[in-house]
Amino acid sequence: MKHFLNTQDWSRPEIDAVLREAAAFKRDRLGDQLKGKTIALVFFNPSLRTRSSFEIGAFQLGGHAVVLAPGKDAWPIEFDLGTVMDGDTEEHIAEVARVLSRYVDLIGVRAFPKFQNWSVDREDHVLRGFARYATVPVINMETITHPCQELAHALALQEHFGSEDLRGRKYVLTWTYHPRPLNTAVANSALTIATRLGMDVTLLCPTPEYVLDARYMDWARANVAESGGSLAVSHDPLAAYAGADVIYAKSWGAIPYFGRWEQEKPIRDAHQHFMVDSDKMALTNNAVFSHCLPLRRNVKASDAVMDSPACIAIEEAENRLHVQKAVMARLVGLG
Ligand code: CP
C-alpha cells in the first residue's frame, strides 16, 4: 500500500511530479480526480490550515472529507498491542483503521508527540498504527514530520527562485523562541526537503542540544550526498544569516529535555534574541522568509519581517491546498 508518511519515502521523480501537479492545480483549481471519493481527516490536535485546505481541496476535486477528532467527537483510540483496555480508550486502532478503510479512499492523520519521552514519540506509533491496519493510503497531516508542509514550502521556493535554481542556494533553518516547547516536526521536515532540493543548508539553533533527532540529520546527510549541497550546524545567528537566500523559522523543544521541560526553560528564555527581525534579514542576500504558521508575531518574527515583501509565508500556506490535492489525486490514482 502506497502511503504518504514522509517525503523521504517517495522518490525524487515522484516529489518533482507532485510539485508540478500542484503548480497545475494552482493555475486551474477544479478537477474530478476525487469524484465519488472520500477522505477521513483524523485530528488528535488542533489545526486551521491543514483541516481547511484538505477539506476544501477534496471538495475542489469532486470528493468529500469527513473530519474526526478521537476523544472529542469520536471514540478515544487505543494504539498499544496486547493491552487490557480497561482505561479511557474505547476501541483499538486495529478496528478503527479497518472500519474507516471500508468507508473512505484515503485517511489523513494528525497526531503530535506527547512531549514526555522522545524515545516513545519518535516511533510515531499513531501514524504507524493507521498505516499498519488501513487498507487505503494514509497521509501524514503532521506527526513528528510534516511532509505536506514540506511540499508547500518547496513549491513556494520554486515559485520564487525557479525550479531549476534551488541548488546552491544558502538555506537557513533557524530555531526561534516560543514560550512553550514545540514539536520538532516542521524542523525535521524543513531539513529534509531543503537538503533533498540540493541547497546549502545551515541548521541554526541555540545550543547543540537543539540539534534534531539523528534520524533526520542522517536523512539530511544522505540527501546532501545524493543531491549535492551541504549541511552545517551553527549557533551563531550573525554568521548563519550572512549571505542567506532563504530564512525558514521554527521553534522546537530540545530533545534531551523531553519530559523535564522546566530544565530547558532557562536555555529557551536566554535565546529570545533568535527572533527573526529586520536587522538579521539585512545580513542576508535579500533572502525570502517563511514559516509554516501559526506564528506569534514579535516573538518568532517581527511585524516588520512578517509584513515585508520578503515574507512568503502566506504563499506557502496557500500552497498547502495545491500540494495536498496533488498528493490525494496521486494516491487515489494509484489505488
Ligand atoms: N502549518 C499548519 O499545519 O497549520 P495548522 O496547524 O493550522 O494546520
CSV table of C-alpha atoms and ligand atoms in Angstrom, one decimal:
chain,number,residue,atom,x,y,z
A,1,MET,CA,0.0,0.0,0.0
A,2,LYS,CA,1.4,3.4,-1.0
A,3,HIS,CA,1.1,5.9,1.8
A,4,PHE,CA,2.4,9.5,2.2
A,5,LEU,CA,4.0,9.3,5.6
A,6,ASN,CA,7.3,11.2,4.7
A,7,THR,CA,8.7,12.8,1.6
A,8,GLN,CA,11.8,10.7,2.1
A,9,ASP,CA,9.7,7.5,1.3
A,10,TRP,CA,9.0,9.0,-2.2
A,11,SER,CA,11.5,9.1,-5.0
A,12,ARG,CA,12.8,12.4,-6.2
A,13,PRO,CA,10.9,12.0,-9.6
A,14,GLU,CA,7.7,11.4,-7.6
A,15,ILE,CA,8.3,14.6,-5.5
A,16,ASP,CA,9.1,16.6,-8.6
A,17,ALA,CA,5.9,15.3,-10.3
A,18,VAL,CA,3.8,16.1,-7.3
A,19,LEU,CA,5.2,19.7,-7.3
A,20,ARG,CA,4.4,20.0,-11.0
A,21,GLU,CA,0.9,18.7,-10.5
A,22,ALA,CA,0.4,21.1,-7.5
A,23,ALA,CA,1.5,24.0,-9.7
A,24,ALA,CA,-1.0,22.9,-12.3
A,25,PHE,CA,-3.7,22.8,-9.6
A,26,LYS,CA,-2.7,26.3,-8.5
A,27,ARG,CA,-3.4,27.5,-12.1
A,28,ASP,CA,-6.6,25.5,-12.5
A,29,ARG,CA,-8.2,24.7,-9.2
A,30,LEU,CA,-11.1,22.5,-10.0
A,31,GLY,CA,-11.0,18.9,-11.2
A,32,ASP,CA,-12.7,15.5,-10.9
A,33,GLN,CA,-9.7,13.4,-9.7
A,34,LEU,CA,-11.6,12.7,-6.4
A,35,LYS,CA,-15.1,12.4,-7.9
A,36,GLY,CA,-17.0,9.9,-5.8
A,37,LYS,CA,-14.0,9.6,-3.4
A,38,THR,CA,-13.8,10.3,0.3
A,39,ILE,CA,-11.1,11.1,2.8
A,40,ALA,CA,-11.3,10.8,6.6
A,41,LEU,CA,-9.3,13.5,8.3
A,42,VAL,CA,-8.4,12.3,11.8
A,43,PHE,CA,-7.2,15.1,14.1
A,44,PHE,CA,-5.8,14.4,17.5
A,45,ASN,CA,-4.6,18.1,17.6
A,46,PRO,CA,-5.9,21.5,16.5
A,47,SER,CA,-5.5,22.9,13.1
A,48,LEU,CA,-6.5,25.9,10.9
A,49,ARG,CA,-4.6,25.4,7.6
A,50,THR,CA,-4.5,21.6,7.4
A,51,ARG,CA,-8.1,21.0,8.1
A,52,SER,CA,-9.4,23.7,5.9
A,53,SER,CA,-7.0,23.0,3.0
A,54,PHE,CA,-7.7,19.3,3.0
A,55,GLU,CA,-11.5,19.7,3.2
A,56,ILE,CA,-11.6,22.4,0.5
A,57,GLY,CA,-9.1,20.5,-1.6
A,58,ALA,CA,-11.2,17.3,-1.6
A,59,PHE,CA,-14.2,19.4,-2.5
A,60,GLN,CA,-12.4,21.2,-5.4
A,61,LEU,CA,-11.6,17.8,-6.9
A,62,GLY,CA,-15.1,16.4,-6.6
A,63,GLY,CA,-14.5,14.4,-3.4
A,64,HIS,CA,-15.8,14.7,0.2
A,65,ALA,CA,-13.9,14.9,3.5
A,66,VAL,CA,-15.1,13.7,6.9
A,67,VAL,CA,-13.4,15.2,9.9
A,68,LEU,CA,-13.0,13.2,13.1
A,69,ALA,CA,-11.5,14.2,16.5
A,70,PRO,CA,-10.9,11.0,18.6
A,71,GLY,CA,-11.7,11.6,22.2
A,72,LYS,CA,-13.9,14.6,21.3
A,73,ASP,CA,-16.4,13.7,18.6
A,74,ALA,CA,-15.2,10.1,18.0
A,75,TRP,CA,-14.2,7.4,20.5
A,76,PRO,CA,-10.8,7.5,22.1
A,77,ILE,CA,-8.4,5.1,20.4
A,78,GLU,CA,-6.0,2.5,21.8
A,79,PHE,CA,-2.7,2.0,19.9
A,80,ASP,CA,-0.8,-0.4,22.2
A,81,LEU,CA,-0.8,-4.0,21.2
A,82,GLY,CA,-2.0,-6.7,23.6
A,83,THR,CA,-3.1,-4.1,26.2
A,84,VAL,CA,-6.1,-4.7,28.5
A,85,MET,CA,-8.3,-1.9,27.5
A,86,ASP,CA,-9.8,-1.1,31.0
A,87,GLY,CA,-8.7,2.6,30.9
A,88,ASP,CA,-10.0,5.5,28.9
A,89,THR,CA,-9.8,4.2,25.3
A,90,GLU,CA,-12.9,2.6,23.8
A,91,GLU,CA,-11.7,0.9,20.6
A,92,HIS,CA,-8.4,-0.3,19.1
A,93,ILE,CA,-6.7,1.1,16.0
A,94,ALA,CA,-6.9,-2.4,14.5
A,95,GLU,CA,-10.7,-1.8,14.2
A,96,VAL,CA,-10.7,1.9,13.7
A,97,ALA,CA,-8.3,1.9,10.6
A,98,ARG,CA,-10.0,-1.2,9.1
A,99,VAL,CA,-13.5,0.2,9.5
A,100,LEU,CA,-12.6,3.6,8.1
A,101,SER,CA,-11.0,1.8,5.2
A,102,ARG,CA,-14.4,0.3,4.4
A,103,TYR,CA,-15.9,3.8,4.1
A,104,VAL,CA,-13.2,6.0,2.6
A,105,ASP,CA,-10.5,6.0,0.0
A,106,LEU,CA,-7.9,8.0,2.0
A,107,ILE,CA,-7.1,8.6,5.6
A,108,GLY,CA,-5.2,11.7,6.9
A,109,VAL,CA,-3.8,11.7,10.4
A,110,ARG,CA,-2.6,14.5,12.7
A,111,ALA,CA,-1.0,13.3,15.9
A,112,PHE,CA,1.6,15.4,17.7
A,113,PRO,CA,4.1,13.9,20.1
A,114,LYS,CA,3.1,13.6,23.8
A,115,PHE,CA,6.4,15.5,24.7
A,116,GLN,CA,7.2,13.3,27.7
A,117,ASN,CA,9.5,10.7,26.2
A,118,TRP,CA,11.2,11.2,22.8
A,119,SER,CA,12.2,7.6,22.5
A,120,VAL,CA,8.5,6.8,22.5
A,121,ASP,CA,7.4,9.8,20.4
A,122,ARG,CA,10.0,9.1,17.7
A,123,GLU,CA,8.3,5.8,16.9
A,124,ASP,CA,5.3,7.8,15.5
A,125,HIS,CA,3.1,5.0,16.7
A,126,VAL,CA,-0.3,6.7,16.0
A,127,LEU,CA,0.6,7.3,12.3
A,128,ARG,CA,2.3,3.9,12.1
A,129,GLY,CA,-0.8,2.3,13.6
A,130,PHE,CA,-3.1,3.7,11.0
A,131,ALA,CA,-0.6,2.7,8.2
A,132,ARG,CA,-0.4,-0.8,9.6
A,133,TYR,CA,-4.1,-1.5,9.7
A,134,ALA,CA,-5.6,0.7,7.0
A,135,THR,CA,-6.3,-0.9,3.6
A,136,VAL,CA,-6.3,2.6,2.0
A,137,PRO,CA,-3.5,5.1,1.6
A,138,VAL,CA,-2.6,7.1,4.8
A,139,ILE,CA,-1.4,10.7,4.6
A,140,ASN,CA,0.6,12.3,7.4
A,141,MET,CA,-1.0,15.6,8.3
A,142,GLU,CA,1.7,16.3,10.9
A,143,THR,CA,3.1,13.9,13.5
A,144,ILE,CA,6.8,14.1,14.1
A,145,THR,CA,7.3,15.3,10.5
A,146,HIS,CA,5.1,17.5,8.3
A,147,PRO,CA,5.5,16.3,4.7
A,148,CYS,CA,2.6,18.3,3.3
A,149,GLN,CA,4.2,21.5,4.7
A,150,GLU,CA,7.5,20.4,3.1
A,151,LEU,CA,5.8,20.3,-0.3
A,152,ALA,CA,4.1,23.6,0.2
A,153,HIS,CA,7.4,25.2,1.2
A,154,ALA,CA,9.2,23.6,-1.7
A,155,LEU,CA,6.6,24.9,-4.2
A,156,ALA,CA,6.9,28.4,-2.7
A,157,LEU,CA,10.6,28.4,-3.1
A,158,GLN,CA,10.4,27.1,-6.6
A,159,GLU,CA,7.9,29.8,-7.4
A,160,HIS,CA,10.3,32.4,-6.1
A,161,PHE,CA,13.6,31.1,-7.4
A,162,GLY,CA,12.6,28.9,-10.3
A,163,SER,CA,12.5,25.1,-10.0
A,164,GLU,CA,16.0,24.6,-11.5
A,165,ASP,CA,17.5,27.3,-9.4
A,166,LEU,CA,17.5,25.9,-5.8
A,167,ARG,CA,20.8,24.1,-5.9
A,168,GLY,CA,23.5,26.1,-4.2
A,169,ARG,CA,21.1,28.5,-2.5
A,170,LYS,CA,22.0,29.2,1.1
A,171,TYR,CA,19.1,28.0,3.2
A,172,VAL,CA,19.0,28.7,7.0
A,173,LEU,CA,16.6,26.8,9.2
A,174,THR,CA,16.5,28.9,12.3
A,175,TRP,CA,15.2,28.0,15.7
A,176,THR,CA,13.1,30.8,17.2
A,177,TYR,CA,11.8,31.4,20.7
A,178,HIS,CA,8.4,30.4,21.8
A,179,PRO,CA,7.2,30.3,25.4
A,180,ARG,CA,6.4,26.6,25.2
A,181,PRO,CA,8.5,23.7,23.8
A,182,LEU,CA,7.0,22.8,20.4
A,183,ASN,CA,7.1,19.9,18.0
A,184,THR,CA,10.2,19.2,16.0
A,185,ALA,CA,8.1,18.1,13.1
A,186,VAL,CA,8.4,21.1,10.8
A,187,ALA,CA,12.1,21.5,11.6
A,188,ASN,CA,12.7,17.8,10.7
A,189,SER,CA,10.7,18.4,7.5
A,190,ALA,CA,12.4,21.6,6.5
A,191,LEU,CA,15.8,20.0,7.0
A,192,THR,CA,14.7,17.0,4.9
A,193,ILE,CA,13.3,18.9,1.9
A,194,ALA,CA,15.9,21.6,1.8
A,195,THR,CA,18.7,19.1,1.6
A,196,ARG,CA,16.6,17.0,-0.9
A,197,LEU,CA,16.5,20.0,-3.2
A,198,GLY,CA,20.3,20.4,-3.1
A,199,MET,CA,20.5,23.6,-1.1
A,200,ASP,CA,23.4,24.6,1.2
A,201,VAL,CA,21.6,24.2,4.5
A,202,THR,CA,22.5,25.7,7.9
A,203,LEU,CA,20.7,24.5,10.9
A,204,LEU,CA,20.8,27.5,13.3
A,205,CYS,CA,19.9,26.7,16.9
A,206,PRO,CA,20.8,27.9,20.4
A,207,THR,CA,23.0,25.0,21.6
A,208,PRO,CA,24.0,21.5,20.5
A,209,GLU,CA,21.0,20.2,22.5
A,210,TYR,CA,18.7,21.7,19.9
A,211,VAL,CA,20.1,19.7,17.0
A,212,LEU,CA,17.4,17.5,15.6
A,213,ASP,CA,17.0,13.8,16.0
A,214,ALA,CA,19.7,11.6,14.4
A,215,ARG,CA,17.1,10.1,12.0
A,216,TYR,CA,16.5,13.4,10.4
A,217,MET,CA,20.2,14.5,10.5
A,218,ASP,CA,21.0,11.2,8.8
A,219,TRP,CA,18.3,11.8,6.1
A,220,ALA,CA,19.8,15.3,5.5
A,221,ARG,CA,23.3,13.9,5.1
A,222,ALA,CA,22.0,11.2,2.7
A,223,ASN,CA,20.2,13.9,0.7
A,224,VAL,CA,23.3,16.0,0.5
A,225,ALA,CA,25.3,13.0,-0.8
A,226,GLU,CA,22.6,12.4,-3.4
A,227,SER,CA,21.5,15.9,-4.4
A,228,GLY,CA,24.6,18.0,-3.8
A,229,GLY,CA,24.5,21.0,-1.5
A,230,SER,CA,25.8,20.9,2.1
A,231,LEU,CA,24.7,20.7,5.7
A,232,ALA,CA,26.1,22.7,8.6
A,233,VAL,CA,25.1,23.4,12.2
A,234,SER,CA,25.6,26.9,13.7
A,235,HIS,CA,24.8,28.5,17.0
A,236,ASP,CA,25.8,32.0,15.7
A,237,PRO,CA,22.9,33.9,14.2
A,238,LEU,CA,25.0,36.6,12.6
A,239,ALA,CA,27.3,34.1,10.8
A,240,ALA,CA,24.3,32.0,9.7
A,241,TYR,CA,22.3,34.8,8.3
A,242,ALA,CA,25.2,36.2,6.3
A,243,GLY,CA,24.5,35.8,2.6
A,244,ALA,CA,21.5,33.6,3.1
A,245,ASP,CA,18.9,33.2,0.3
A,246,VAL,CA,16.2,31.6,2.5
A,247,ILE,CA,15.4,32.1,6.2
A,248,TYR,CA,12.9,29.5,7.5
A,249,ALA,CA,11.9,29.8,11.1
A,250,LYS,CA,10.5,27.4,13.6
A,251,SER,CA,10.6,26.9,17.3
A,252,TRP,CA,11.1,23.4,18.8
A,253,GLY,CA,11.8,21.8,22.1
A,254,ALA,CA,15.3,20.3,22.7
A,255,ILE,CA,15.1,16.6,22.5
A,256,PRO,CA,17.3,15.8,25.6
A,257,TYR,CA,14.8,17.7,27.7
A,258,PHE,CA,11.7,15.8,26.7
A,259,GLY,CA,9.8,15.2,30.0
A,260,ARG,CA,11.8,17.7,32.0
A,261,TRP,CA,10.9,20.9,30.3
A,262,GLU,CA,11.4,23.1,33.4
A,263,GLN,CA,15.2,22.4,32.9
A,264,GLU,CA,15.0,23.5,29.3
A,265,LYS,CA,13.2,26.8,30.1
A,266,PRO,CA,16.3,28.8,31.1
A,267,ILE,CA,18.1,27.9,27.9
A,268,ARG,CA,15.0,28.8,25.8
A,269,ASP,CA,14.5,32.1,27.7
A,270,ALA,CA,18.1,33.0,27.1
A,271,HIS,CA,17.7,32.8,23.4
A,272,GLN,CA,14.7,35.1,22.7
A,273,HIS,CA,17.1,37.2,20.5
A,274,PHE,CA,16.8,34.4,17.9
A,275,MET,CA,13.6,36.1,16.7
A,276,VAL,CA,13.7,36.9,13.0
A,277,ASP,CA,14.0,40.7,12.7
A,278,SER,CA,14.9,43.3,10.1
A,279,ASP,CA,18.5,43.6,11.4
A,280,LYS,CA,19.2,40.0,10.8
A,281,MET,CA,17.4,39.9,7.5
A,282,ALA,CA,19.6,42.8,6.4
A,283,LEU,CA,22.6,40.5,6.7
A,284,THR,CA,21.2,38.1,4.1
A,285,ASN,CA,21.4,38.0,0.3
A,286,ASN,CA,17.9,39.7,0.0
A,287,ALA,CA,16.6,36.4,1.4
A,288,VAL,CA,13.0,35.3,1.4
A,289,PHE,CA,11.5,34.5,4.8
A,290,SER,CA,8.9,31.9,5.6
A,291,HIS,CA,7.3,30.0,8.4
A,292,CYS,CA,4.7,27.2,8.5
A,293,LEU,CA,2.2,29.2,10.6
A,294,PRO,CA,0.7,29.7,13.1
A,295,LEU,CA,3.3,32.3,14.2
A,296,ARG,CA,3.4,34.5,17.2
A,297,ARG,CA,4.3,38.0,15.9
A,298,ASN,CA,7.2,39.8,17.7
A,299,VAL,CA,8.1,36.5,19.4
A,300,LYS,CA,9.2,34.3,16.5
A,301,ALA,CA,9.4,37.1,13.8
A,302,SER,CA,8.8,40.8,14.0
A,303,ASP,CA,5.9,42.7,12.4
A,304,ALA,CA,8.3,44.3,10.0
A,305,VAL,CA,9.5,40.9,8.7
A,306,MET,CA,6.0,39.4,8.5
A,307,ASP,CA,4.7,42.4,6.6
A,308,SER,CA,7.7,42.8,4.3
A,309,PRO,CA,7.8,41.7,0.6
A,310,ALA,CA,10.4,39.1,1.7
A,311,CYS,CA,7.8,37.1,3.6
A,312,ILE,CA,6.3,34.2,1.5
A,313,ALA,CA,4.5,32.5,4.4
A,314,ILE,CA,1.0,33.3,3.0
A,315,GLU,CA,2.0,31.9,-0.4
A,316,GLU,CA,3.4,28.8,1.4
A,317,ALA,CA,0.1,28.4,3.3
A,318,GLU,CA,-1.9,28.7,0.1
A,319,ASN,CA,0.3,26.0,-1.4
A,320,ARG,CA,-0.9,23.5,1.2
A,321,LEU,CA,-4.2,23.4,-0.8
A,322,HIS,CA,-2.5,22.7,-4.1
A,323,VAL,CA,0.2,20.2,-3.0
A,324,GLN,CA,-2.4,18.2,-0.9
A,325,LYS,CA,-4.7,18.0,-3.9
A,326,ALA,CA,-1.7,16.6,-5.9
A,327,VAL,CA,-0.9,14.1,-3.2
A,328,MET,CA,-4.6,12.9,-2.8
A,329,ALA,CA,-5.1,12.7,-6.6
A,330,ARG,CA,-1.9,10.7,-7.0
A,331,LEU,CA,-2.7,8.3,-4.1
A,332,VAL,CA,-6.2,7.7,-5.4
A,333,GLY,CA,-4.9,7.2,-8.9
A,334,LEU,CA,-2.6,4.5,-7.7
A,335,GLY,CA,-5.4,2.8,-5.8
B,1,CP,N1,1.0,24.8,9.2
B,1,CP,C1,0.0,24.0,9.7
B,1,CP,O1,0.0,22.8,9.6
B,1,CP,O2,-1.0,24.8,10.2
B,1,CP,P1,-2.2,24.2,11.1
B,1,CP,O3,-1.6,23.7,12.4
B,1,CP,O4,-3.2,25.4,11.3
B,1,CP,O5,-2.9,23.1,10.4
